[in-house]
mmCIF file of C-alpha atoms and ligand atoms in Angstrom:
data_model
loop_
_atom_site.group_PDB
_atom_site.id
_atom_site.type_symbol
_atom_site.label_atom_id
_atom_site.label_comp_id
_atom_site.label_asym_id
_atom_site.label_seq_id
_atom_site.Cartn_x
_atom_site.Cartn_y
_atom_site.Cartn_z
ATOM 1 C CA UNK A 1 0.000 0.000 0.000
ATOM 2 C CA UNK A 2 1.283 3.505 -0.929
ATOM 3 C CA UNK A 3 -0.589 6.769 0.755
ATOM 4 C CA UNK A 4 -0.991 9.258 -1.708
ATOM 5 C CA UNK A 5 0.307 12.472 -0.302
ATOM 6 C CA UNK A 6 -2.010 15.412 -1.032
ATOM 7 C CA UNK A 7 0.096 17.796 1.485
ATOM 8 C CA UNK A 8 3.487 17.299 -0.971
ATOM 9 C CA UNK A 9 1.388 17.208 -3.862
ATOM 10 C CA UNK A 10 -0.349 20.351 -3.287
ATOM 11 C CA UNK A 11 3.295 22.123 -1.912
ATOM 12 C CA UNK A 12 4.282 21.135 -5.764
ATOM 13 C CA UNK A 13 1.265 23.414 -7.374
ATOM 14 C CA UNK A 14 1.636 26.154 -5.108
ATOM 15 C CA UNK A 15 5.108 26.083 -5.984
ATOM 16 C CA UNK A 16 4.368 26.079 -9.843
ATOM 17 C CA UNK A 17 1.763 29.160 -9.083
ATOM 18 C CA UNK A 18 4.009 30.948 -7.476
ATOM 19 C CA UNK A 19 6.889 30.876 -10.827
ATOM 20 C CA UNK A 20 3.249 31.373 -12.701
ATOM 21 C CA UNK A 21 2.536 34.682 -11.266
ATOM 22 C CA UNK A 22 6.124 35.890 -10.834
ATOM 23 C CA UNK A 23 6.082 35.960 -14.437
ATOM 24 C CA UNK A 24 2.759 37.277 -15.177
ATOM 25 C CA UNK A 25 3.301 40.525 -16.445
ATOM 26 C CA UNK A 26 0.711 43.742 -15.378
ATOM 27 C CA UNK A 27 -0.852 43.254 -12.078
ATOM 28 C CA UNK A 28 -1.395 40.441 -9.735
ATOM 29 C CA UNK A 29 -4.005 37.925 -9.277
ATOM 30 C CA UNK A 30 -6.833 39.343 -6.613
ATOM 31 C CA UNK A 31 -9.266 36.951 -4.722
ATOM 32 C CA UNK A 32 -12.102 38.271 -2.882
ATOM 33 C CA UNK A 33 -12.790 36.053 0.074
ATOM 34 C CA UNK A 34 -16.124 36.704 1.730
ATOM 35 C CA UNK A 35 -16.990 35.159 5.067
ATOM 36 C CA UNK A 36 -20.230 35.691 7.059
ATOM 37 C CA UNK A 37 -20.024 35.049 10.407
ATOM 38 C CA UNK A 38 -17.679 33.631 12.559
ATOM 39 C CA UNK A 39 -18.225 29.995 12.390
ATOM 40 C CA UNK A 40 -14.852 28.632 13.691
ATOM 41 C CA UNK A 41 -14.022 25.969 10.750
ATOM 42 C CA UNK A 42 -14.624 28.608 7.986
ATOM 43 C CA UNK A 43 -12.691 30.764 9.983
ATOM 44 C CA UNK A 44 -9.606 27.930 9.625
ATOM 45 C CA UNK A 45 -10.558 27.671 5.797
ATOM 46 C CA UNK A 46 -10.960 31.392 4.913
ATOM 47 C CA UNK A 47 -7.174 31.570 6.715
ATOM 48 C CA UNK A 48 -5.324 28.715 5.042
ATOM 49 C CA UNK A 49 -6.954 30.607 1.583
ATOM 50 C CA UNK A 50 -5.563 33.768 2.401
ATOM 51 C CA UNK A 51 -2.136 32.108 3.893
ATOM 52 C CA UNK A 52 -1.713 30.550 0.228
ATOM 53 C CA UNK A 53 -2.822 33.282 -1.629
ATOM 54 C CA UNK A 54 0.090 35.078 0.107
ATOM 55 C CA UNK A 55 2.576 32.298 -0.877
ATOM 56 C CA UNK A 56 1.911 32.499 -3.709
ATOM 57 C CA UNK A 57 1.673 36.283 -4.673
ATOM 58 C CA UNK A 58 -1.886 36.422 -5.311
ATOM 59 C CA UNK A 59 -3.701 38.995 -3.614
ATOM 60 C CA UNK A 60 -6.552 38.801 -1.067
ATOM 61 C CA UNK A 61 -9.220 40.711 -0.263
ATOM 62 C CA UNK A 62 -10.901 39.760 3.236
ATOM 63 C CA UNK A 63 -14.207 40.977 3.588
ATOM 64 C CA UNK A 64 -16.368 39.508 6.651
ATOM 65 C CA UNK A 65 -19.562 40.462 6.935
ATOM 66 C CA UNK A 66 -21.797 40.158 10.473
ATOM 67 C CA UNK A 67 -23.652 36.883 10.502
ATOM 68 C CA UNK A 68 -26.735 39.362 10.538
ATOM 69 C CA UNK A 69 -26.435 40.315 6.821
ATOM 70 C CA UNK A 70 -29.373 39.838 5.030
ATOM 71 C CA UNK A 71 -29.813 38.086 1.249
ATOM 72 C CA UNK A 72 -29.793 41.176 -0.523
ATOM 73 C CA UNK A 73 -26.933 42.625 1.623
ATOM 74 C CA UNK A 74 -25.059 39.606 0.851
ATOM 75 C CA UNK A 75 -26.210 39.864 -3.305
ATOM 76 C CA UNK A 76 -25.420 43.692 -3.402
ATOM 77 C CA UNK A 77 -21.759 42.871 -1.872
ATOM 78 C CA UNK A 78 -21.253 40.142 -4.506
ATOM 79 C CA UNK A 79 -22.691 42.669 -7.466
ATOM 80 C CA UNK A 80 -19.842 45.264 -5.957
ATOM 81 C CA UNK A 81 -17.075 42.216 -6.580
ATOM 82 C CA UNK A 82 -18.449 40.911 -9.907
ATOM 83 C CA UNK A 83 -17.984 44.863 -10.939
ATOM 84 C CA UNK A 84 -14.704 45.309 -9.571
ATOM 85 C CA UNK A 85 -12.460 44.784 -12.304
ATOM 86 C CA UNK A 86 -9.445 44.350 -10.206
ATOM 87 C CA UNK A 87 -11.069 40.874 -8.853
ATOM 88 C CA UNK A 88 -10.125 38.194 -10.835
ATOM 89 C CA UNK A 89 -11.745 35.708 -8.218
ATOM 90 C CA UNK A 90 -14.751 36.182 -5.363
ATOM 91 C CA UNK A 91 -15.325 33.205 -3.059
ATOM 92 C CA UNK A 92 -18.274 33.313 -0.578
ATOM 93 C CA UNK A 93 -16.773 30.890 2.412
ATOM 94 C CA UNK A 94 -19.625 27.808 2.911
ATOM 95 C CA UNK A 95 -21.843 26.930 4.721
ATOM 96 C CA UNK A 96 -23.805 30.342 4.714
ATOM 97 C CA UNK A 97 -26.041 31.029 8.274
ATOM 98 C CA UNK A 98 -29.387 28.872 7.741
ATOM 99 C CA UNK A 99 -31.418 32.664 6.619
ATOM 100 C CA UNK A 100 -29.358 32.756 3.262
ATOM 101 C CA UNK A 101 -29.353 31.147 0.655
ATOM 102 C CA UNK A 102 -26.439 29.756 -0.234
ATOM 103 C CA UNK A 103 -27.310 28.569 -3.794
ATOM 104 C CA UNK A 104 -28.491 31.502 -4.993
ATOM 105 C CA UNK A 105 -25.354 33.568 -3.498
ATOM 106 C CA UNK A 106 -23.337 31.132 -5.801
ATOM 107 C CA UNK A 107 -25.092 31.963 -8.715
ATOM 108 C CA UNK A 108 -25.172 35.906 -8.054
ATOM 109 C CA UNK A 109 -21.499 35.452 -8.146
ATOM 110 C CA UNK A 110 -20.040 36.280 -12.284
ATOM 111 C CA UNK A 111 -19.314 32.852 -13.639
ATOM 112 C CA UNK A 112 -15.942 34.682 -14.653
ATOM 113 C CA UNK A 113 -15.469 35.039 -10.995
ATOM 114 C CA UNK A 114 -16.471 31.791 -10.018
ATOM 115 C CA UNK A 115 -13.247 30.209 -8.581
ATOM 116 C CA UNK A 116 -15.180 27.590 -6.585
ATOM 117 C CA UNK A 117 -17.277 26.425 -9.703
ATOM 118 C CA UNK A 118 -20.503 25.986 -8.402
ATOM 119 C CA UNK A 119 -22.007 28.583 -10.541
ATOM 120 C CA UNK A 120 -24.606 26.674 -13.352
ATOM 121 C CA UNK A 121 -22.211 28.265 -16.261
ATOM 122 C CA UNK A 122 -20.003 26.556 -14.763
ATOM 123 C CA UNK A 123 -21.440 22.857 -14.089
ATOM 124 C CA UNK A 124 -22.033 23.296 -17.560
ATOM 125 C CA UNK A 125 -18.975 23.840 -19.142
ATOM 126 C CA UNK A 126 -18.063 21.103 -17.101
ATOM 127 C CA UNK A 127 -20.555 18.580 -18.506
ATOM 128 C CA UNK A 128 -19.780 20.094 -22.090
ATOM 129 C CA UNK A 129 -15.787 19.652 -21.427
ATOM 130 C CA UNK A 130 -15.379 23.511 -22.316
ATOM 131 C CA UNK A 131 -11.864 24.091 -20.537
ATOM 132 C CA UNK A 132 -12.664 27.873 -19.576
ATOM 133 C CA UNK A 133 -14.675 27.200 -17.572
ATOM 134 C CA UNK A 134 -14.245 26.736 -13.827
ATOM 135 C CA UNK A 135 -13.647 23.194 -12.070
ATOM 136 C CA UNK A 136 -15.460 22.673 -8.488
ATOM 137 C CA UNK A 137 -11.947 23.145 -6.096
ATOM 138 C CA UNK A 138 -12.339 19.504 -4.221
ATOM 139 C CA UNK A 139 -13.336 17.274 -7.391
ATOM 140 C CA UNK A 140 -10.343 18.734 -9.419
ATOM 141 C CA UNK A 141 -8.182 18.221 -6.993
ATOM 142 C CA UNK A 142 -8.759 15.145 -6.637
ATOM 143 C CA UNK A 143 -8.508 14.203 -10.663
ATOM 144 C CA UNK A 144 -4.952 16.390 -9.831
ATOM 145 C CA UNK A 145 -3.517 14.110 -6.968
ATOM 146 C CA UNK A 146 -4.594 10.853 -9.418
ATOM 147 C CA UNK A 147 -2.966 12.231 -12.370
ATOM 148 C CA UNK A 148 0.180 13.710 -10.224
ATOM 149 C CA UNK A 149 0.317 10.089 -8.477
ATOM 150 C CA UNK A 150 0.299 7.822 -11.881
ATOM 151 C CA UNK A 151 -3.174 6.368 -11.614
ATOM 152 C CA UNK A 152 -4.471 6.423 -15.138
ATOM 153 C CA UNK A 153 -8.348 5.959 -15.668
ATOM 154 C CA UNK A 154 -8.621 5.422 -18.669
ATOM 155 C CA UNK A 155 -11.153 2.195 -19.308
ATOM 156 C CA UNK A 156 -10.890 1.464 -14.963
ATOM 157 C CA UNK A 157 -14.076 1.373 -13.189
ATOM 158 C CA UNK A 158 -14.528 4.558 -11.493
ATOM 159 C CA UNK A 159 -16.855 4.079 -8.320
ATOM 160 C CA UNK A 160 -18.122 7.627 -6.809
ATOM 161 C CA UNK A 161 -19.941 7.411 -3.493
ATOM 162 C CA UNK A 162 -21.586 10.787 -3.006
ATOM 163 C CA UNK A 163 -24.083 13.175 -5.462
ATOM 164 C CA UNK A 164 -23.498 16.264 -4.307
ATOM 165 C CA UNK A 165 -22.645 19.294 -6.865
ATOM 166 C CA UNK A 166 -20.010 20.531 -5.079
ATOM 167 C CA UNK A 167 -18.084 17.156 -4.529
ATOM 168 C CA UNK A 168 -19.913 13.497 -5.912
ATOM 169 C CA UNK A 169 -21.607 15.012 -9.567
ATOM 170 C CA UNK A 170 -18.240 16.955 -10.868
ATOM 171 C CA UNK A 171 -16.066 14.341 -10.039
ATOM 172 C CA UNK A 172 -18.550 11.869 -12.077
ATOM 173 C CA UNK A 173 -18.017 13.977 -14.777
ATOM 174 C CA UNK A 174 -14.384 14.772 -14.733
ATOM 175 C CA UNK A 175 -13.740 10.962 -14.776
ATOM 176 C CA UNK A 176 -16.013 10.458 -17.761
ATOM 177 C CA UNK A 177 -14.904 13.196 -19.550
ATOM 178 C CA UNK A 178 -13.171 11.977 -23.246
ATOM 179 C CA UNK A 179 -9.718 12.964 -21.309
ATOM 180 C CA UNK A 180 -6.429 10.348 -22.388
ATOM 181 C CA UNK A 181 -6.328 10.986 -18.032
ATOM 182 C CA UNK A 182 -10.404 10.523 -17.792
ATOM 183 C CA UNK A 183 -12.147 7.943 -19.900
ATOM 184 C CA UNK A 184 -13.166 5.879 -17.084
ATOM 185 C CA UNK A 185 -16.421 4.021 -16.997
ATOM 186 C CA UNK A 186 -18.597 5.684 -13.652
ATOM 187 C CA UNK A 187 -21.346 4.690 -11.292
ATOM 188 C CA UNK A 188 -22.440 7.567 -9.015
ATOM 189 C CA UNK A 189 -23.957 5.970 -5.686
ATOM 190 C CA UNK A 190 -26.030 7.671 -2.795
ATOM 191 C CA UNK A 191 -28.311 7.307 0.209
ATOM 192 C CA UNK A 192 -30.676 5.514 -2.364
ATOM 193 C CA UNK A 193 -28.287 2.995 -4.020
ATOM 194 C CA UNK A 194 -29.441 -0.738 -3.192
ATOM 195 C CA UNK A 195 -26.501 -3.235 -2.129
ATOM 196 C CA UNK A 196 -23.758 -0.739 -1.796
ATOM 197 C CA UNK A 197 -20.797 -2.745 -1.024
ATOM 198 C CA UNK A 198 -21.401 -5.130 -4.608
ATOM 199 C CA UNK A 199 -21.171 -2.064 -6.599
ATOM 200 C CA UNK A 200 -18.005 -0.282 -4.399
ATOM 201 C CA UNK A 201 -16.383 -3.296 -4.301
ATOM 202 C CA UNK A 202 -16.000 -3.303 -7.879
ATOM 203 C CA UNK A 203 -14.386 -0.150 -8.015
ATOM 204 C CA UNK A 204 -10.720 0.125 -9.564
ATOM 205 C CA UNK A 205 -11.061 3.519 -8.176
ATOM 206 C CA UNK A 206 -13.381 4.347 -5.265
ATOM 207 C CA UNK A 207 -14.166 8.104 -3.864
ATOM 208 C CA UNK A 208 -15.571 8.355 -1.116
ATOM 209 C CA UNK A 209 -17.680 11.912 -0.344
ATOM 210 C CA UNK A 210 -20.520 11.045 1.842
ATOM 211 C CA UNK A 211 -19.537 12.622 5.252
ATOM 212 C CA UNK A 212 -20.072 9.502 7.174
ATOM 213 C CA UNK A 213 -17.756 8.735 9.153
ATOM 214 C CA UNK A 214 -15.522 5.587 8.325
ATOM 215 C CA UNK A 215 -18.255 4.278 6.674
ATOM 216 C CA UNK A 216 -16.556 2.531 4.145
ATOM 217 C CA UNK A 217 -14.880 -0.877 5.375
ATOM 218 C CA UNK A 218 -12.623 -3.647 3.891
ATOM 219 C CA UNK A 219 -15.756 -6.099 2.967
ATOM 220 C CA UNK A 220 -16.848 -2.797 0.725
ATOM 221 C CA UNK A 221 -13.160 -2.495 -1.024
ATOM 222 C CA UNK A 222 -11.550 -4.816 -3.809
ATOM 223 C CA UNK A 223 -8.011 -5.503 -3.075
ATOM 224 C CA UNK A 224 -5.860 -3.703 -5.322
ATOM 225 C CA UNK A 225 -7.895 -0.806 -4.961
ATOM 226 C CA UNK A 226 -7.446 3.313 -5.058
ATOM 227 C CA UNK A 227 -8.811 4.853 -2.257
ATOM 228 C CA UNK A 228 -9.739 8.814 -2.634
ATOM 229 C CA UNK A 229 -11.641 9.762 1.113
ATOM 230 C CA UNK A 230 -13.081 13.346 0.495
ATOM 231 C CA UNK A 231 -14.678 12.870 4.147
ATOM 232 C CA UNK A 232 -13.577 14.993 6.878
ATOM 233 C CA UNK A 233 -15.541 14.034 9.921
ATOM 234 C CA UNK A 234 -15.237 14.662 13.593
ATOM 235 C CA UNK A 235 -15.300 12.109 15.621
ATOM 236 C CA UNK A 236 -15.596 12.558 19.602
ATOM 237 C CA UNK A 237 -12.281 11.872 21.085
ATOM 238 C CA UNK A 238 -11.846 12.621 25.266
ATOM 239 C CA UNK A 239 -7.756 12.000 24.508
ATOM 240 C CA UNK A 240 -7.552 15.292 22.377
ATOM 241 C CA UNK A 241 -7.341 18.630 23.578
ATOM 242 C CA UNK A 242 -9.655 19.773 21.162
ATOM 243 C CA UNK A 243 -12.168 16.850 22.436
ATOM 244 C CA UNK A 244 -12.552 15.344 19.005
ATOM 245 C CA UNK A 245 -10.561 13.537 16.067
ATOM 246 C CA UNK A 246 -10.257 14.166 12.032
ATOM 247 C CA UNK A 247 -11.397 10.955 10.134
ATOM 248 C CA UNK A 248 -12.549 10.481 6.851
ATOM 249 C CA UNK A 249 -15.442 8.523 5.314
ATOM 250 C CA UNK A 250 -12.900 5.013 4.763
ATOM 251 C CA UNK A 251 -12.108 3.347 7.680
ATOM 252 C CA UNK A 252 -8.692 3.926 7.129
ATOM 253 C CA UNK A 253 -7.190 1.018 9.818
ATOM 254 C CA UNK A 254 -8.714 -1.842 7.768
ATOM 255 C CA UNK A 255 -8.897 -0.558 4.512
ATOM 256 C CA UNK A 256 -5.311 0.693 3.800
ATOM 257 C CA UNK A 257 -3.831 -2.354 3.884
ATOM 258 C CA UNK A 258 -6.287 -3.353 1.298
ATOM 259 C CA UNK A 259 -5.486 -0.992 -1.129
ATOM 260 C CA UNK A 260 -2.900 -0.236 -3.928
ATOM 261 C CA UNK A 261 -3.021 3.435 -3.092
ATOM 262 C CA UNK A 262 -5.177 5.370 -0.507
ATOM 263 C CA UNK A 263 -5.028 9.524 0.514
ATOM 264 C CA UNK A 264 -5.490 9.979 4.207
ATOM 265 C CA UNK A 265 -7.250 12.427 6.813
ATOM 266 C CA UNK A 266 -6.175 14.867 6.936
ATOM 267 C CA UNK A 267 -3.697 15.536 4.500
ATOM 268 C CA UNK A 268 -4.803 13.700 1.213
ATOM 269 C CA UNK A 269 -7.758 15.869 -0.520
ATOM 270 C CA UNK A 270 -8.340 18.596 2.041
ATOM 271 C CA UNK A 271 -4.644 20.510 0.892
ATOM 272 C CA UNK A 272 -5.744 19.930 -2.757
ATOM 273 C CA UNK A 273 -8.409 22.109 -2.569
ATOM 274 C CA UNK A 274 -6.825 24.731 -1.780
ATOM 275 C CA UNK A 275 -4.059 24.226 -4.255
ATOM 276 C CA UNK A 276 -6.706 24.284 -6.934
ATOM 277 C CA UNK A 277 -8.355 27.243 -5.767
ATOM 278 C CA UNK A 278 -5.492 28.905 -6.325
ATOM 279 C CA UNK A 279 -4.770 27.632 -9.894
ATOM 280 C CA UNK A 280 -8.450 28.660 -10.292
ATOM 281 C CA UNK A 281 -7.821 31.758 -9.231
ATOM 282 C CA UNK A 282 -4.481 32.636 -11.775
ATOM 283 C CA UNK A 283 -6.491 30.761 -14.361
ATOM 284 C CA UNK A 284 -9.287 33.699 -13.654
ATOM 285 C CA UNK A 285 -7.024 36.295 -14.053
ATOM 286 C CA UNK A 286 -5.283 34.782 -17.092
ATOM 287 C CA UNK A 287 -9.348 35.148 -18.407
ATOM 288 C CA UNK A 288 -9.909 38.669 -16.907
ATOM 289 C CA UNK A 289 -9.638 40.830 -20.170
ATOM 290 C CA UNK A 290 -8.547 43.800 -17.292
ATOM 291 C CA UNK A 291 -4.986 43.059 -17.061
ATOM 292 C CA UNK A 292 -3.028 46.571 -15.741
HETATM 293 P P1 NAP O 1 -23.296 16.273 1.042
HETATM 294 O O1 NAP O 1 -23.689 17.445 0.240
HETATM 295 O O2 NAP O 1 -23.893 16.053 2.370
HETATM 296 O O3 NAP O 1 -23.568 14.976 0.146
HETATM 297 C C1 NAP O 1 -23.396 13.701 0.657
HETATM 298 C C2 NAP O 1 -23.741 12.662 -0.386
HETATM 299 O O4 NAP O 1 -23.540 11.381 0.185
HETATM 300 C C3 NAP O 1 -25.186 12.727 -0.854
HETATM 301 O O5 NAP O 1 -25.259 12.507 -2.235
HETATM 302 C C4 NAP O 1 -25.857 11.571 -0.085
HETATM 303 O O6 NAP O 1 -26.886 10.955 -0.781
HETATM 304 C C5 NAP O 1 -24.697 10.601 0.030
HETATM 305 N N1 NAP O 1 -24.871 9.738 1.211
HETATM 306 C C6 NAP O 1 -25.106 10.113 2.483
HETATM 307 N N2 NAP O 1 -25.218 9.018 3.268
HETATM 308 C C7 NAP O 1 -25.055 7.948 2.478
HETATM 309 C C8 NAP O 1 -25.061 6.576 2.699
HETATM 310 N N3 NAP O 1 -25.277 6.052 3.922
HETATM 311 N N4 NAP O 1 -24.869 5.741 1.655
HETATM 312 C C9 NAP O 1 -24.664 6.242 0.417
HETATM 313 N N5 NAP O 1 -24.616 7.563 0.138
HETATM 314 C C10 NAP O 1 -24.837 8.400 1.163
HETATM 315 O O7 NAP O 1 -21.717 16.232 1.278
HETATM 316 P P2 NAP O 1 -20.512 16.847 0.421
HETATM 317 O O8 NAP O 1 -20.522 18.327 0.477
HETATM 318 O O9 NAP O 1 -20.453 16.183 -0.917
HETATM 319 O O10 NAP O 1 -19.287 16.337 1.304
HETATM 320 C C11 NAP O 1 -19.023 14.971 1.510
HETATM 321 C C12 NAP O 1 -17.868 14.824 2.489
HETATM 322 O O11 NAP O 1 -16.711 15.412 1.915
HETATM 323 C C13 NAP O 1 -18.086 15.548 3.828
HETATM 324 O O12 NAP O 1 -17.433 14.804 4.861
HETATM 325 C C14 NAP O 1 -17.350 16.867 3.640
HETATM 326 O O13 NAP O 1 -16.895 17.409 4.859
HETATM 327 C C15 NAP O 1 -16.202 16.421 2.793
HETATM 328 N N6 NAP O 1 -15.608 17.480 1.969
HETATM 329 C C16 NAP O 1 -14.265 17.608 2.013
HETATM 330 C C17 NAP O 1 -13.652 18.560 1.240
HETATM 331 C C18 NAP O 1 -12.160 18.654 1.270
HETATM 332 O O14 NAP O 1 -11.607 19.642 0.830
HETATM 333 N N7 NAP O 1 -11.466 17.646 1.777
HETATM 334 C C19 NAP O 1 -14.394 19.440 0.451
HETATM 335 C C20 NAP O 1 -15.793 19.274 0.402
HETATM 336 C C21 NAP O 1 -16.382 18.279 1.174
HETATM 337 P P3 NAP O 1 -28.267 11.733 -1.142
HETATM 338 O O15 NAP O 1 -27.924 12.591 -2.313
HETATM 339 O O16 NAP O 1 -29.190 10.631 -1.490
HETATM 340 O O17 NAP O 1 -28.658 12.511 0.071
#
């Protein structure tokens, strides 16, 4: 079994963005980062963002609005950043208080703009394989770390455990797509699916994105197996400080020894998102027609 090592793998792209903007000539990449509330893991994501964005020369713009704002604060902020034409990039940190809504803030956002991919321009360039469009962060960076680590999927079954559109239905599509590093054949499975573990256990490849944690177990794995866990659950845990643990959706104890090649939580998918935020976020100002 070899773990696949998002942290190094990530450390490589921010390393190639960094050379990337260096040399881009006129003005810097600029990502808008919006965060309502305080909520204390979006405060951790909204600050490894901004710490990367800094690595790599990209600049950030931190705006954090009270939790109080109201939709049509929230859509006449995003209508400031989507005319801005210094912002190449405009996230809106999820999940959004319970009063918003959160799909409609994605789609208020310019798909130009979109670095995190969830607007429907986007889902749609993915499903036509248009390359300018925008890539949801986790799903291409998980097609990233496969490609980076040698696992071709071309004709391999490609088992994806999960439907939602910001994780399960873009990386269906990203493995299907007519790609020499895609062309895999792909079953989506959900909450619905009948006999789980026959269908997963057929899986060449198997991503897991169902935030259940360690759900999936050795009897649901075929030896030989890649293992991508997009979970990151916390689990209880009176021996850390913090009062809980980090695991992912795979049952990582049993199932790793399984497996050809398996990421691990944390540090498999979790850094890749990030890194392809980033790339996102050069590729958006490559695209941004205001370049001084
Ligand atoms: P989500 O929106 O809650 O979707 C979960 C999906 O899993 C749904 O399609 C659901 O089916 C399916 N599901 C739930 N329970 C199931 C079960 N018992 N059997 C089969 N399918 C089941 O979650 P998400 O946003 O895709 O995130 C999934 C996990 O990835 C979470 O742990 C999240 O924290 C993690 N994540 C990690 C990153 C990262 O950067 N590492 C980024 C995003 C998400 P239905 O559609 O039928 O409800």
């Amino acid at each position: 079994m070899e773990l696949i090592d998002g942290n190094k793998i990530a450390a490589e792209i921010i390393a190639e963005l960094k050379a990337e903007v260096a040399a881009l000539p006129g003005r810097k990449p600029c990502l808008a980062l919006v965060r309502v509330g305080e909520d204390p893991a979006s405060v951790s994501y909204v600050t490894k963002k901004q710490k990367s964005s800094a690595e790599i020369g990209i600049e950030s713009r931190l705006i954090f609005p009270p939790v109080t704002i109201s939709q049509e604060e929230l859509f006449a902020l995003v209508d400031q950043l989507n005319a801005d034409p210094g912002v190449d990039g405009i996230l809106v940190q999820s999940p959004l208080p319970k009063h918003l809504n959160e799909v409609a803030v994605f789609r208020r956002i310019s798909a130009e703009k979109d670095v995190d991919g969830f607007h429907t321009m986007n889902l749609g360039k993915l499903a036509q394989e248009d390359d300018t469009g925008f890539v949801a962060c986790t799903p291409a960076g998980i097609m990233e770390l496969l490609r980076r680590s040698g696992v071709p999927l071309s004709g391999k079954h490609v088992v994806v455990l999960g439907r939602s559109l910001i994780v399960g239905k873009p990386a269906a599509l990203l493995a299907l797509q007519r790609h020499p590093w895609a062309n895999a054949t792909v079953t989506v499975c959900h909450s619905q699916t009948v006999n789980l573990p026959a269908l997963t256990r057929q899986a060449d490849v198997l991503i897991a994105a169902i935030g259940r944690a360690e759900f999936v177990t050795a009897d649901m794995v075929k030896p030989g197996a890649v293992v991508i866990d997009v979970g990151v659950n916390r689990v209880p845990d009176a021996t850390k400080k913090s009062g809980y643990r980090l695991t992912g959706d795979v049952h990582f104890p049993t199932v790793a020894p399984l497996c050809s090649r398996i990421t691990p939580v944390p540090g498999g998918v979790g850094p890749m998102t990030v890194a392809m935020l980033m790339k996102n976020t050069v590729k958006a100002r490559r695209q941004n027609p205001v370049k001084g």
